[in-house]
Short mmCIF file of C-alpha atoms in Angstrom, two decimals:
data_model
loop_
_atom_site.label_atom_id
_atom_site.label_comp_id
_atom_site.label_asym_id
_atom_site.label_seq_id
_atom_site.Cartn_x
_atom_site.Cartn_y
_atom_site.Cartn_z
CA UNK A 1 -9.67 9.54 -1.11
CA UNK A 2 -9.42 11.17 -4.65
CA UNK A 3 -9.19 9.70 -8.36
CA UNK A 4 -6.62 10.52 -10.73
CA UNK A 5 -7.10 10.21 -14.56
CA UNK A 6 -6.37 6.46 -15.31
CA UNK A 7 -7.76 4.92 -12.46
CA UNK A 8 -5.23 5.71 -9.83
CA UNK A 9 -6.94 6.29 -6.46
CA UNK A 10 -4.99 8.31 -3.64
CA UNK A 11 -5.68 8.10 -0.10
CA UNK A 12 -3.93 10.34 2.27
CA UNK A 13 -3.99 10.51 6.03
CA UNK A 14 -4.13 7.45 8.60
CA UNK A 15 -4.40 4.79 5.49
CA UNK A 16 -4.98 1.20 6.52
CA UNK A 17 -4.76 -1.80 3.52
CA UNK A 18 -5.89 -5.19 4.32
CA UNK A 19 -5.30 -8.01 2.34
CA UNK A 20 -5.79 -11.66 3.59
CA UNK A 21 -3.53 -11.69 6.86
CA UNK A 22 -1.49 -8.50 5.68
CA UNK A 23 -2.08 -5.09 7.05
CA UNK A 24 -0.15 -2.04 5.77
CA UNK A 25 -0.38 1.34 7.49
CA UNK A 26 0.95 4.61 5.86
CA UNK A 27 0.15 8.21 5.34
CA UNK A 28 -0.13 7.92 1.98
CA UNK A 29 -1.08 4.96 -0.88
CA UNK A 30 -1.51 5.30 -4.04
CA UNK A 31 -3.47 2.55 -5.84
CA UNK A 32 -3.56 1.66 -9.45
CA UNK A 33 -6.74 -0.43 -10.84
CA UNK A 34 -5.02 -1.27 -13.85
CA UNK A 35 -2.54 -4.07 -12.88
CA UNK A 36 -3.64 -3.95 -9.16
CA UNK A 37 -0.51 -2.18 -7.84
CA UNK A 38 -0.01 -0.06 -4.91
CA UNK A 39 2.68 2.72 -4.13
CA UNK A 40 3.38 3.95 -0.81
CA UNK A 41 5.83 6.93 -0.82
CA UNK A 42 5.58 7.69 2.77
CA UNK A 43 6.88 5.93 5.72
CA UNK A 44 4.94 2.52 6.56
CA UNK A 45 4.33 -0.48 8.55
CA UNK A 46 3.73 -3.92 7.35
CA UNK A 47 2.53 -6.91 9.17
CA UNK A 48 1.43 -10.22 8.34
CA UNK A 49 1.10 -13.47 10.46
CA UNK A 50 5.11 -14.00 10.70
CA UNK A 51 6.51 -10.50 10.08
CA UNK A 52 6.26 -6.97 11.46
CA UNK A 53 8.58 -4.32 9.38
CA UNK A 54 8.81 -0.65 9.07
CA UNK A 55 9.95 0.88 5.85
CA UNK A 56 10.57 4.55 4.39
CA UNK A 57 8.62 3.34 1.10
CA UNK A 58 7.25 0.42 -0.63
CA UNK A 59 5.25 -1.14 -3.25
CA UNK A 60 2.58 -4.03 -3.59
CA UNK A 61 1.66 -6.02 -6.49
CA UNK A 62 -1.36 -8.58 -6.83
CA UNK A 63 1.21 -10.68 -8.86
CA UNK A 64 4.52 -9.41 -7.82
CA UNK A 65 4.36 -9.31 -3.93
CA UNK A 66 5.63 -6.45 -1.60
CA UNK A 67 8.76 -4.42 -1.74
CA UNK A 68 9.97 -2.43 1.29
CA UNK A 69 12.64 0.29 0.98
#
């Protein structure tokens, strides 16, 4: 990963994010420490205990949930 100014971490390759029962896999994740948000500008796979979905992009927020596009 690399760190951009302002506290944004960028991970590329086979990225896997875990939170509770949620798992997201993508080729790129941009995580902002301020506001605890993640942007996934590449195709992704999302899975939790009740749902498996694929999307072209998405976002996640600790307070706002998950958006798949």
